[in-house]
XYZ file of C-alpha atoms in Angstrom:
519
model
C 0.000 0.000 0.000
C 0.586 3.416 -0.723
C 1.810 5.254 3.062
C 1.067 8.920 3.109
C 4.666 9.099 4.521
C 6.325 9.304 0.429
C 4.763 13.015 1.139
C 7.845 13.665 3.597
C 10.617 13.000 1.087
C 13.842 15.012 0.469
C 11.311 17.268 -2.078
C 13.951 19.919 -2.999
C 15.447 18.462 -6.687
C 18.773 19.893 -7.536
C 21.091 19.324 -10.582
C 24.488 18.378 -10.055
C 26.826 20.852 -11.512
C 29.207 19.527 -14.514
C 32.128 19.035 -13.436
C 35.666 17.272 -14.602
C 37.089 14.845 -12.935
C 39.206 15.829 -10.594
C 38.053 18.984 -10.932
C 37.371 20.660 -7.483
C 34.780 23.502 -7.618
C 35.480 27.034 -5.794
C 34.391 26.938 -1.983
C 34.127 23.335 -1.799
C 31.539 20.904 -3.263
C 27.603 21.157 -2.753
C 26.035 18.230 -0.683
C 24.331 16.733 -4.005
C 28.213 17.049 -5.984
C 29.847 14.955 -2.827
C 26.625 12.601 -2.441
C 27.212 11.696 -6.011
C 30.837 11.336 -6.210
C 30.335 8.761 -2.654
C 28.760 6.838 -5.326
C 25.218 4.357 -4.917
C 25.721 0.963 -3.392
C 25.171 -1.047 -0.396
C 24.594 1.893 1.576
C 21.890 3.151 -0.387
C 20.456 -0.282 -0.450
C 20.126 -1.163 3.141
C 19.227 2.623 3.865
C 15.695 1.207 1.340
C 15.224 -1.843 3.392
C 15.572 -0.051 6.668
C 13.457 3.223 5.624
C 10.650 0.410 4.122
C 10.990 -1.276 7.472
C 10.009 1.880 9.281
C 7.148 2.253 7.162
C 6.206 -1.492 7.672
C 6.075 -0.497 11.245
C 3.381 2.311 10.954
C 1.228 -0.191 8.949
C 1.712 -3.028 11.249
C 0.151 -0.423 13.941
C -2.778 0.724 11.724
C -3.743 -2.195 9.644
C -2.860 -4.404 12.619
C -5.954 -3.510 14.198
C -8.028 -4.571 11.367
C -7.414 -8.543 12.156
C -7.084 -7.584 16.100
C -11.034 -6.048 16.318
C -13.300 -8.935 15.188
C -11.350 -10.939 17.726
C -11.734 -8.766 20.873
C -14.818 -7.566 19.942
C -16.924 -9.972 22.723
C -13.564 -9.813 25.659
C -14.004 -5.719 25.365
C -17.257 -5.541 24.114
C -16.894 -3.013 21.608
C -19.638 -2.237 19.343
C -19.315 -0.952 15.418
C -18.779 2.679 16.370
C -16.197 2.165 19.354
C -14.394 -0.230 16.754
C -14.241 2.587 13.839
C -12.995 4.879 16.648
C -10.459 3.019 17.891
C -9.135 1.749 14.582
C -8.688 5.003 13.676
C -6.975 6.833 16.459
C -3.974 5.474 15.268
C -4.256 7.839 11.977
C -5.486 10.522 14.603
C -2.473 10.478 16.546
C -0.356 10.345 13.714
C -1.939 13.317 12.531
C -1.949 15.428 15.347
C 1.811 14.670 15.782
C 3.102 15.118 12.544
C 4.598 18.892 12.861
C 5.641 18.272 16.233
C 7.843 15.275 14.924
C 8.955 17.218 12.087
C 9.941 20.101 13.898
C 12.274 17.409 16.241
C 13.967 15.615 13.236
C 14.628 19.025 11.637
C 15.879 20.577 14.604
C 17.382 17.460 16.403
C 18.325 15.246 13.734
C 16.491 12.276 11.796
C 18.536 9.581 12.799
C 17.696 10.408 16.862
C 14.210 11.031 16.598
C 14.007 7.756 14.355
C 15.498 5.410 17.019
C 13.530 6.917 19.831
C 10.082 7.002 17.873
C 10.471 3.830 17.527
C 11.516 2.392 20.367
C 7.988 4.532 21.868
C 5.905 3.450 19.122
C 6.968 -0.418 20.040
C 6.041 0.210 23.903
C 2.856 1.782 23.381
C 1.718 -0.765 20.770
C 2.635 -3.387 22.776
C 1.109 -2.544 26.293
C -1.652 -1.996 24.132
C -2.765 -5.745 24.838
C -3.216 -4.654 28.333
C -6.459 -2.691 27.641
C -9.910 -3.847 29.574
C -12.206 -1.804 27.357
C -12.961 0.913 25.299
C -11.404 4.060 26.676
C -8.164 2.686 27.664
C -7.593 1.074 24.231
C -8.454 4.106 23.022
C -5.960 6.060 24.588
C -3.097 3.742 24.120
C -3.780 3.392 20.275
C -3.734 6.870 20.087
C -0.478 6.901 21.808
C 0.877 4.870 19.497
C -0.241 6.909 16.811
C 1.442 9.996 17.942
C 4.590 8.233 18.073
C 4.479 5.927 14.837
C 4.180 9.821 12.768
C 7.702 9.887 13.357
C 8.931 6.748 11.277
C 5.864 7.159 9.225
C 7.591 10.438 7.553
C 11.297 10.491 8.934
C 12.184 7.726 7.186
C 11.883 8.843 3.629
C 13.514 12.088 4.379
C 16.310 10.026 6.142
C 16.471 7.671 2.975
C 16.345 10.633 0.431
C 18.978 12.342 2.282
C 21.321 9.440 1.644
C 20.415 8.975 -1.486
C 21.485 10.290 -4.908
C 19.452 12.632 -7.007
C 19.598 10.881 -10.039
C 18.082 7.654 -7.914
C 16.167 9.410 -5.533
C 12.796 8.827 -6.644
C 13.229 5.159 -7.936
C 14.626 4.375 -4.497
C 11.731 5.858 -2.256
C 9.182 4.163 -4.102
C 11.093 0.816 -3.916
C 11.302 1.434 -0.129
C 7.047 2.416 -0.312
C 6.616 -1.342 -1.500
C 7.303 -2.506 2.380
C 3.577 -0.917 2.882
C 2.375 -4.009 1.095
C 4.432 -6.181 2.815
C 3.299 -4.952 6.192
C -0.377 -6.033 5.549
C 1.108 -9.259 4.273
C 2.906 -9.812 7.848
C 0.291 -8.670 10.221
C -2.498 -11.136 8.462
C 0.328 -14.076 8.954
C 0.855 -13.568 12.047
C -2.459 -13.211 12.784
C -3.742 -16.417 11.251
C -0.807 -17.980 13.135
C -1.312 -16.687 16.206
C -5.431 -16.580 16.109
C -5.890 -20.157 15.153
C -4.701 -21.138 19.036
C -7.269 -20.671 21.883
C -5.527 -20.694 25.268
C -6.262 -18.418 28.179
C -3.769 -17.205 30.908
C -6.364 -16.099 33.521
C -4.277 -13.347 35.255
C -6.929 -12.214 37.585
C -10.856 -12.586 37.672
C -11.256 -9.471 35.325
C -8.227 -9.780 33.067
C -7.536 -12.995 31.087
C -4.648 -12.719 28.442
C -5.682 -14.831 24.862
C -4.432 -15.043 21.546
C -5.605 -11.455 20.277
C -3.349 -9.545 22.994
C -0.116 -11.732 22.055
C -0.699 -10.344 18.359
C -0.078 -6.238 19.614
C 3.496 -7.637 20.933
C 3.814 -9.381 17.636
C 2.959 -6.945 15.570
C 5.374 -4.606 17.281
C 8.498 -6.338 16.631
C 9.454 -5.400 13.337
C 9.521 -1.831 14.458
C 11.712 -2.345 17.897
C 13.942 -4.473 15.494
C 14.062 -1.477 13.173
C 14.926 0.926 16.037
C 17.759 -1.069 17.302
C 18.926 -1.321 13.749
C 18.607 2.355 13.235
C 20.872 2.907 16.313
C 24.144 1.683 14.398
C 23.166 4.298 11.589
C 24.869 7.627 11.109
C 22.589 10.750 10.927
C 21.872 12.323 8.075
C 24.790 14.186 6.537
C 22.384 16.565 4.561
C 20.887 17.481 8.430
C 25.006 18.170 9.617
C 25.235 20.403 6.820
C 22.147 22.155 7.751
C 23.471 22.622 11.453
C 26.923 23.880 10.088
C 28.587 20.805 11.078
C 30.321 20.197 7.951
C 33.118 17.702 9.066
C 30.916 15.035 10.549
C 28.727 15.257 7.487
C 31.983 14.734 5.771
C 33.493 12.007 7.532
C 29.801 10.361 6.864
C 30.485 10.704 3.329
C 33.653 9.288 3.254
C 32.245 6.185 5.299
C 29.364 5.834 2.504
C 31.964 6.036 -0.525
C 34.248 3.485 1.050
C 31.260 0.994 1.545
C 29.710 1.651 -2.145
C 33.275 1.140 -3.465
C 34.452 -1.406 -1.219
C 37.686 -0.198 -0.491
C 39.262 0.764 2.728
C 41.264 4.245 1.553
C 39.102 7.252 0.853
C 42.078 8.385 -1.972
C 39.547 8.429 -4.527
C 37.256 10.548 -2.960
C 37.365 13.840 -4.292
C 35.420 15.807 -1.924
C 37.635 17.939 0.917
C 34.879 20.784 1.957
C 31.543 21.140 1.531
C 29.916 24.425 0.788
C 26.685 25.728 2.483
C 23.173 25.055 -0.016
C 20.876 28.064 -0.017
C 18.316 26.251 1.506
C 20.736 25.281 3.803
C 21.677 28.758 5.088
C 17.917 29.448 5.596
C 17.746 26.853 7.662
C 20.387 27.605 9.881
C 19.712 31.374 9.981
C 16.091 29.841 11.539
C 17.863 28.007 14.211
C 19.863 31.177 14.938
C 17.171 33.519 14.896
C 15.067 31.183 17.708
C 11.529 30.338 18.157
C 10.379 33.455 16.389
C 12.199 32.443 13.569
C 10.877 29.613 12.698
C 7.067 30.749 13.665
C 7.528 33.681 11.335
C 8.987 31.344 8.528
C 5.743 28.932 9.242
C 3.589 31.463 8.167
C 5.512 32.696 5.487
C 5.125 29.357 3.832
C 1.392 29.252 4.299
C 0.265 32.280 3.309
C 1.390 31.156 -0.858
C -0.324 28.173 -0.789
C -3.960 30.205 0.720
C -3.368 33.217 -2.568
C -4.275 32.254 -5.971
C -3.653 30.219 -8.280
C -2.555 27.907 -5.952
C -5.315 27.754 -3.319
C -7.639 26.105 -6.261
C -4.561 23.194 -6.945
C -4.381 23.163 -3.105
C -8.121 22.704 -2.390
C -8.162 19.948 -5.258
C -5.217 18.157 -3.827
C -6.965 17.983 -0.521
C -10.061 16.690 -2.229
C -8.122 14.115 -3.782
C -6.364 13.057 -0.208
C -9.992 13.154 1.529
C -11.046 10.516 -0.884
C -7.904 8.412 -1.087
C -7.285 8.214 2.760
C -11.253 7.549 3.072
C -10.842 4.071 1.350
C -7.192 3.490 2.091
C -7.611 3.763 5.767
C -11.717 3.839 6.291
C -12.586 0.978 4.103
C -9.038 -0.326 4.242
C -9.902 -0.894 8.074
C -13.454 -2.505 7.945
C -11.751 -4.666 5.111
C -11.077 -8.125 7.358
C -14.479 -7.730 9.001
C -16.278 -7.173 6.015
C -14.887 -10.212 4.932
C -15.511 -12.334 7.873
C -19.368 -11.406 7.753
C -18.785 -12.297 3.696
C -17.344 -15.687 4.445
C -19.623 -16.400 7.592
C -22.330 -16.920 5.705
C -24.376 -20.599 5.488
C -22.762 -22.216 2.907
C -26.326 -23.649 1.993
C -28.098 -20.221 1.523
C -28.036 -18.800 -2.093
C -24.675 -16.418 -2.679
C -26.262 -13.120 -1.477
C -24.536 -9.642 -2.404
C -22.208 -8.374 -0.019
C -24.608 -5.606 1.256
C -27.532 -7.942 1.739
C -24.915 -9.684 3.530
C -24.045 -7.217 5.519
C -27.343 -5.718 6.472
C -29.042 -8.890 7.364
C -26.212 -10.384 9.435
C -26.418 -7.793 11.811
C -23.310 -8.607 13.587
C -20.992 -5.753 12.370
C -22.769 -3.603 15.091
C -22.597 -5.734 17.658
C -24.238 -5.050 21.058
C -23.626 -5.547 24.712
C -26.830 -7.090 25.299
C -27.439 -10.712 26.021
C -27.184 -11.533 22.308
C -24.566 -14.028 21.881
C -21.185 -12.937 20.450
C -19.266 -14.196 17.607
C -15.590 -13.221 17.480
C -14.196 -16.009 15.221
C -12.262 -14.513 12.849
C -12.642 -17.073 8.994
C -9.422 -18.297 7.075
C -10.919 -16.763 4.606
C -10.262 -12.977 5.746
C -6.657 -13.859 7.160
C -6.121 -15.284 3.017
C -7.976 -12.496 1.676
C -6.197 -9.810 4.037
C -2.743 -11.465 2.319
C -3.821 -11.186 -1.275
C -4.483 -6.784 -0.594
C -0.670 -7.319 1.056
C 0.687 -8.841 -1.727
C -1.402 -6.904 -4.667
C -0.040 -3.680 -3.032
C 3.383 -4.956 -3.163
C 3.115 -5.993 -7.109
C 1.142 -2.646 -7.532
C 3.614 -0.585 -5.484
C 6.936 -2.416 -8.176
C 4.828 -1.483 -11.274
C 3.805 1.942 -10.298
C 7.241 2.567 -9.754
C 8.495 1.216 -12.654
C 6.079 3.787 -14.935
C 5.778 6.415 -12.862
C 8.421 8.181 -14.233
C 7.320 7.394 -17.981
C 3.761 8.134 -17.336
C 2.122 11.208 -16.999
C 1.038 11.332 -13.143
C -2.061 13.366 -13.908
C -2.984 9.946 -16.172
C -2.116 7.560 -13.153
C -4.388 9.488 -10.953
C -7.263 9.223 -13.120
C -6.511 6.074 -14.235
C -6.260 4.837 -10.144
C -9.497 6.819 -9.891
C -11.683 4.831 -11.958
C -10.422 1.431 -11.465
C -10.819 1.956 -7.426
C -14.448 3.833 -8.690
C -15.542 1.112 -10.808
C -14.609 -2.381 -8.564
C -16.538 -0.218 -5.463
C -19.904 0.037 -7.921
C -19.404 -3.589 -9.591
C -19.263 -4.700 -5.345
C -22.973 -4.250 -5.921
C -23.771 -6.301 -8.337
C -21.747 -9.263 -7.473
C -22.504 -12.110 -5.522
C -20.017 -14.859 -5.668
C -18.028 -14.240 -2.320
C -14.269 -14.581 -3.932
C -14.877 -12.210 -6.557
C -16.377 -9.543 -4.116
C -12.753 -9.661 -2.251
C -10.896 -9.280 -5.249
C -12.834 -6.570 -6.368
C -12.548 -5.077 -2.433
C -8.826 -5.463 -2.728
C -8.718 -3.604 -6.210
C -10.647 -0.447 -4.526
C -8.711 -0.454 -1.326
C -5.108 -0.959 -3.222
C -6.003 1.425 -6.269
C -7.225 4.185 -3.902
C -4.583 4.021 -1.869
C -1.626 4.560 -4.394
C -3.445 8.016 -5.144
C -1.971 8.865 -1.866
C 1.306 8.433 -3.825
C 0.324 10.350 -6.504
C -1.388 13.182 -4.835
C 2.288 13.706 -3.194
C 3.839 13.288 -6.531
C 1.513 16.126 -7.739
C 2.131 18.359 -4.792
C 5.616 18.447 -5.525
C 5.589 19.371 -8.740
C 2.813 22.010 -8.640
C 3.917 23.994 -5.673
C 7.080 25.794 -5.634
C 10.259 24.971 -3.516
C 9.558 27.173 -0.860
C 6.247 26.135 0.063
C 6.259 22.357 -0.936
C 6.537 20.823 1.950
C 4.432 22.659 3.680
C 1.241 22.387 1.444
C 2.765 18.183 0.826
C 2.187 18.212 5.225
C -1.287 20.353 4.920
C -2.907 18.265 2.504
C -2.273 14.818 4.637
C -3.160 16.222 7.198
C -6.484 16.891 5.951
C -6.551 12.746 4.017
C -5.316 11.681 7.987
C -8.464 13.309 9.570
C -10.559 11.780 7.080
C -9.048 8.485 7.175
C -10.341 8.631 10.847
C -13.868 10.220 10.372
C -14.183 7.196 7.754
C -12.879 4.499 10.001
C -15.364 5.414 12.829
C -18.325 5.683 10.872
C -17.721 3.665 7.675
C -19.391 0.606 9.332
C -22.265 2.490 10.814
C -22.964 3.807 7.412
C -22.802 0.794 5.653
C -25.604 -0.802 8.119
C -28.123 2.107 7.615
C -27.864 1.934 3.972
C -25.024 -0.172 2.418
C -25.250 0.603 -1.507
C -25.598 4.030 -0.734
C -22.558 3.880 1.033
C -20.187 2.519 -1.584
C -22.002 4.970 -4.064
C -20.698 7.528 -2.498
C -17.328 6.163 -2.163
C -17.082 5.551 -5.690
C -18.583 9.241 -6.724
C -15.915 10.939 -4.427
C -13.609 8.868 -6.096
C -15.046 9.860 -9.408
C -15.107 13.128 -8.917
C -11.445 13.078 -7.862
C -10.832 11.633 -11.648
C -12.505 14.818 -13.142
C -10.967 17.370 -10.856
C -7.212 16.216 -12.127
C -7.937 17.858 -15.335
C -7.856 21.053 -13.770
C -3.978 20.522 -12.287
C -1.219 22.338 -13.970
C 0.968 20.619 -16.414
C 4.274 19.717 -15.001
């Protein structure tokens, strides 16, 4: 899947100068020059694999909850709405977090607040499993959400900062394909770990089954990841930025012996590194304090709110609001959907999905005396793994074309195929193709995330790009969680109404990327 964290990328493009071998430029070399001449290698390679296991972490912690809800629904008893709300505080916390992170790895480095977020993400995720109910699951979800922002976005700045211009892009996307792989781990481990049925009865209120164990589980890959990133250097484009040019180019020198596999740095041209404009802006904000930086905030708002780029901003948002709604709203209700799909008497007539769904009556369910089902069906754990591992094929061919394809054509081309399957869902009845065709919506909708970034970047200018790249997720992140806690309720008053409306905000996403700029 498509994270919203690609937004946070190294988003400033610069051209290397032309240069002779051997040459050395007056004043030293730029940052991109000496990045270049370190060469791409190993480091660059295990940089991907770490940055994508970051962003496997944030997944783990939002999607994770997806297999974990059906199956604690009766021990907490939750009902639809408390579900939807605490599936989605994750993407509330992360939201709410997201400058103050950002302001920390830009001030304090990227490498620090990587280890430490993660580490933090890890131990709120997994004393989740110690939650009796409603509110404090709630709480410690969104806990975890504040702190998972930080890998969520870090990462690909970290990455991009490591990498070289010229493989920038390809590399960020590659590392975007872990998304996919994230689904396909939590469903794994959650068929593995839900298919036993023990109980450790702790104390007369608190027994500890299956469903907790899977929190801790689903945490690992991110403590891993944080111990991992605490054997990596920090980011020599952030030493630059702090006017520590030495370490940054000892870091260098480090990176070009590892790509070249030799143990002299003779070869490496670079002596001194010279100061980047946007570089000296950014120090001259540390310098100038608190006021500083608030004044420079607003300075890179105000562009984005004046014409012509309020009308590309408002669109972009629209576009986010209806990606994220699917992505992480749908996305979320996906594995119980698919239980209440595959729960079904095999001797009853194939029904649609939303006559399904509406008659079942167990997506709500209630804390009465009506007896509660929280057995989760192979079925959703296998159909959970096929939206891992189409995102993952997805994720390779997207970026494999994106850079020969006109993005505003990939948008409208994700658009209607995530439009269409969520229309055909009504019409359908045979209970493997309505996952396929859920899995086509969900995966398709969420790569517009992808793109949406991809056309922030290149509509907005440098100075106010990543600003109106962190305004416009914002806005997909709150509706991610409006859609998570209400997506089910909606779907029980009036189901084909529901995806109708999905589908036409979709839709009307498709028409509204004619009126974007041409690169």
């Amino acid at each position: 899947m498509a994270p919203s964290a690609v937004s946070m990328v190294f988003t400033v493009e610069k051209t290397v100068g032309a240069l002779e071998k051997g040459q050395k430029p007056p004043g030293g070399h730029s940052f991109d020059e000496a990045l270049e001449l370190a060469g791409f290698g190993r480091v660059q390679i295990v940089l991907s694999i770490l940055a994508g296991l970051g962003m496997m972490a944030s997944i783990n912690e939002a999607m994770g909850m997806s297999i974990i809800l059906p199956a604690s629904q009766c021990d907490l008893d939750l009902d639809a709405g408390e579900k939807g709300i605490v599936g989605g505080a994750v993407f509330l916390g992360t939201m709410c977090s997201s400058y103050f992170w950002g302001y920390l790895a830009d001030t304090r480095g990227r490498q620090l607040i990587l280890k430490y977020a993660l580490f933090a993400t890890s131990f709120f995720g997994a004393i989740s499993c110690l939650a009796t109910g409603f509110t404090s699951l709630l709480v410690l979800r969104f806990l975890t959400g504040v702190c998972v922002a930080a890998p969520a976005s870090t990462v690909y700045a970290y990455l991009g900062e490591f990498t070289t211009p010229s493989r920038r892009s390809q590399m960020l996307s590659f590392a975007s394909v872990w998304g996919g792989v994230g689904i396909v781990y939590v469903s794994l481990v959650g068929w593995w770990i839900l298919s036993y049925d023990w109980v450790l009865t702790i104390s007369d209120s608190f027994e500890f089954k299956p469903w907790r164990l899977l929190f801790i589980i689903n945490t690992m890959p991110g403590f891993l990841n944080g111990i991992a990133f605490c054997f990596c250097p920090e980011s020599p484009k952030f030493l630059v930025s702090q006017g520590r040019n030495e370490e940054a180019l000892e870091i260098l020198k480090k990176v070009y012996k590892l790509n070249k596999g030799t143990d002299s740095t003779d070869g490496y041209e670079v002596t001194s590194l010279r100061l980047d404009p946007e570089d000296a802006i950014t120090r001259e904000q540390s310098e100038n304090g608190s006021g500083g930086l608030l004044k420079s905030m607003v300075q890179q708002t105000l562009p984005i709110v004046k014409l012509p780029y309020l009308v590309y901003f408002i669109i972009c948002c629209v576009h986010n609001i209806g990606a994220f709604a699917i992505y992480g709203g749908l996305g979320l209700w996906f594995p119980e959907i698919m239980n209440q799909v595959f729960s079904q008497d095999a001797t009853q007539i194939e029904r649609k999905v939303c006559a399904i769904l509406q008659r079942n009556k167990t997506l709500p369910v209630t804390s009465d005396v009506v007896l509660c089902d929280d057995e989760v069906k192979i079925e959703t754990f296998l159909y959970t793994l096929l939206l891992g591992i189409i995102g993952c094929i997805y994720a390779l061919i997207t970026s494999a074309v994106l850079g020969r394809i006109d993005q505003k054509v990939m948008m409208v081309f994700n658009c209607i195929v995530a439009g269409v399957s969520g229309i055909a869902l009504q019409f359908i009845t045979n209970a493997y193709a309505v996952a396929i065709l859920f899995c086509l919506e969900i995966v398709f909708a969420g790569y517009c995330v992808l793109l949406v970034n991809a056309n922030v970047v290149a509509i907005f200018p440098t100075n106010v790009r990543a600003m109106a790249v962190a305004l416009t997720n914002m806005i997909g992140r709150l509706s991610c969680f409006v859609a998570s806690a209400v997506i089910g309720l909606l779907i029980l008053q009036n189901c084909p109404v529901t995806f109708y409306m999905l589908s036409g905000l979709l839709f009307l996403c498709a028409g509204l990327t004619f009126l974007l700029p041409k690169k």
